Short mmCIF file of C-alpha atoms in Angstrom, two decimals:
data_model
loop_
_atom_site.label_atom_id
_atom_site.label_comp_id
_atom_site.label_asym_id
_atom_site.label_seq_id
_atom_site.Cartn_x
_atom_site.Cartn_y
_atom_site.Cartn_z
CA UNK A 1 71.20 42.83 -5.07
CA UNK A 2 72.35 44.78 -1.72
CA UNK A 3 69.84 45.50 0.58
CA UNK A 4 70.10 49.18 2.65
CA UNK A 5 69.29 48.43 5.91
CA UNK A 6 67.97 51.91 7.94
CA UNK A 7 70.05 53.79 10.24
CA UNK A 8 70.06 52.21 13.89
CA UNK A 9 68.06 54.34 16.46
CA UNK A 10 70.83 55.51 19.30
CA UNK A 11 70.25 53.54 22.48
CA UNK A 12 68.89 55.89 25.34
CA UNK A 13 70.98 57.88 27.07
CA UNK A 14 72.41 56.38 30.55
CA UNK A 15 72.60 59.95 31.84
CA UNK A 16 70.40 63.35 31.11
CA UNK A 17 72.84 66.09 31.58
CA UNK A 18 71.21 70.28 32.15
CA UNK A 19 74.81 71.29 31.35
CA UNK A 20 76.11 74.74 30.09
CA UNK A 21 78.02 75.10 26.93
CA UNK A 22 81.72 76.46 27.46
CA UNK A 23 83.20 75.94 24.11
CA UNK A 24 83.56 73.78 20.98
CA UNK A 25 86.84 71.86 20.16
CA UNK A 26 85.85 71.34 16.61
CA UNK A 27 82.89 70.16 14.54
CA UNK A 28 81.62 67.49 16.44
CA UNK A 29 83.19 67.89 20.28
CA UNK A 30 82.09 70.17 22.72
CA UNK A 31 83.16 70.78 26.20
CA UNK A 32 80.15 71.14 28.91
CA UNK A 33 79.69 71.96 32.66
CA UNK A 34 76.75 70.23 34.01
CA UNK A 35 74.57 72.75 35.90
CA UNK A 36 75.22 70.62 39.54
CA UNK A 37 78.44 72.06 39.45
CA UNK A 38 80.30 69.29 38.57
CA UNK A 39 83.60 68.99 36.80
CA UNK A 40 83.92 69.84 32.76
CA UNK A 41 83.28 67.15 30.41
CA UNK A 42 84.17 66.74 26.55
CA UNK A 43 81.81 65.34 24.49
CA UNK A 44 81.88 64.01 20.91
CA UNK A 45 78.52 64.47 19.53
CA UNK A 46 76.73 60.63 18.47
CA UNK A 47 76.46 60.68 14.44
CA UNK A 48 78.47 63.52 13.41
CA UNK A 49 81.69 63.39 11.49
CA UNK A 50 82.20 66.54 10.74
CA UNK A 51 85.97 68.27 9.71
CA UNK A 52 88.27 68.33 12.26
CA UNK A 53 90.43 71.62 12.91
CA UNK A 54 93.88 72.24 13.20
CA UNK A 55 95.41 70.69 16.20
CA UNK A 56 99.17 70.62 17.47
CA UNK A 57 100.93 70.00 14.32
CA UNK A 58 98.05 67.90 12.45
CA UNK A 59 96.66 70.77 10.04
CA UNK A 60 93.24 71.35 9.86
CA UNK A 61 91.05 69.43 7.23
CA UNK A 62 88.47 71.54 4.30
CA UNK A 63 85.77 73.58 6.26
CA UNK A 64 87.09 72.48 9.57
CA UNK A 65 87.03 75.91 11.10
CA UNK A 66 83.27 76.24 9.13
CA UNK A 67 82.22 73.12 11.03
CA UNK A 68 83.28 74.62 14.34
CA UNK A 69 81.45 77.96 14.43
CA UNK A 70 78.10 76.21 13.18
CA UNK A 71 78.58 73.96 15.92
CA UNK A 72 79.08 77.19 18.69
CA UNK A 73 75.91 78.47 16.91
#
C-alpha cells in the first residue's frame, strides 16, 4: 500500500519584496521592479507549472497564451 505524504509547506522567504509588476513572461514567470528602485528581477512563481508560451523557435504548448493573461490578471 503507498502512502500520500502532504504537500511540503515552502520554507520562508529570505527576502520580502514591495515590488511593482511590469509584465508576465508566461504562466508561471513574472518580471518585477522592487519599489527601492532597484534593478528588474524575473521570477518563476514556487508551485506553479503552468503552459509555457511560444519562445524563439520552441512553439508554444496547449493554453500557454491562456496561462499568461490569467497570470497578468
Amino acid at each position: 500500500m503507498n502512502i500520500i505524504k502532504p504537500a511540503t509547506v515552502c520554507p520562508k522567504p529570505a527576502y520580502i519584496y514591495a515590488a511593482q509588476f511590469i509584465r508576465s513572461k508566461d504562466g508561471d514567470t513574472v518580471v518585477i521592479q522592487p519599489s527601492d528602485g532597484a534593478v528588474f528581477m524575473t521570477c518563476r512563481l514556487y508551485g506553479i507549472d503552468a503552459p509555457e508560451t511560444a519562445h524563439g523557435s520552441k512553439p508554444a504548448q496547449p493554453f500557454g497564451e491562456n496561462a499568461s493573461k490569467e497570470l497578468k490578471g
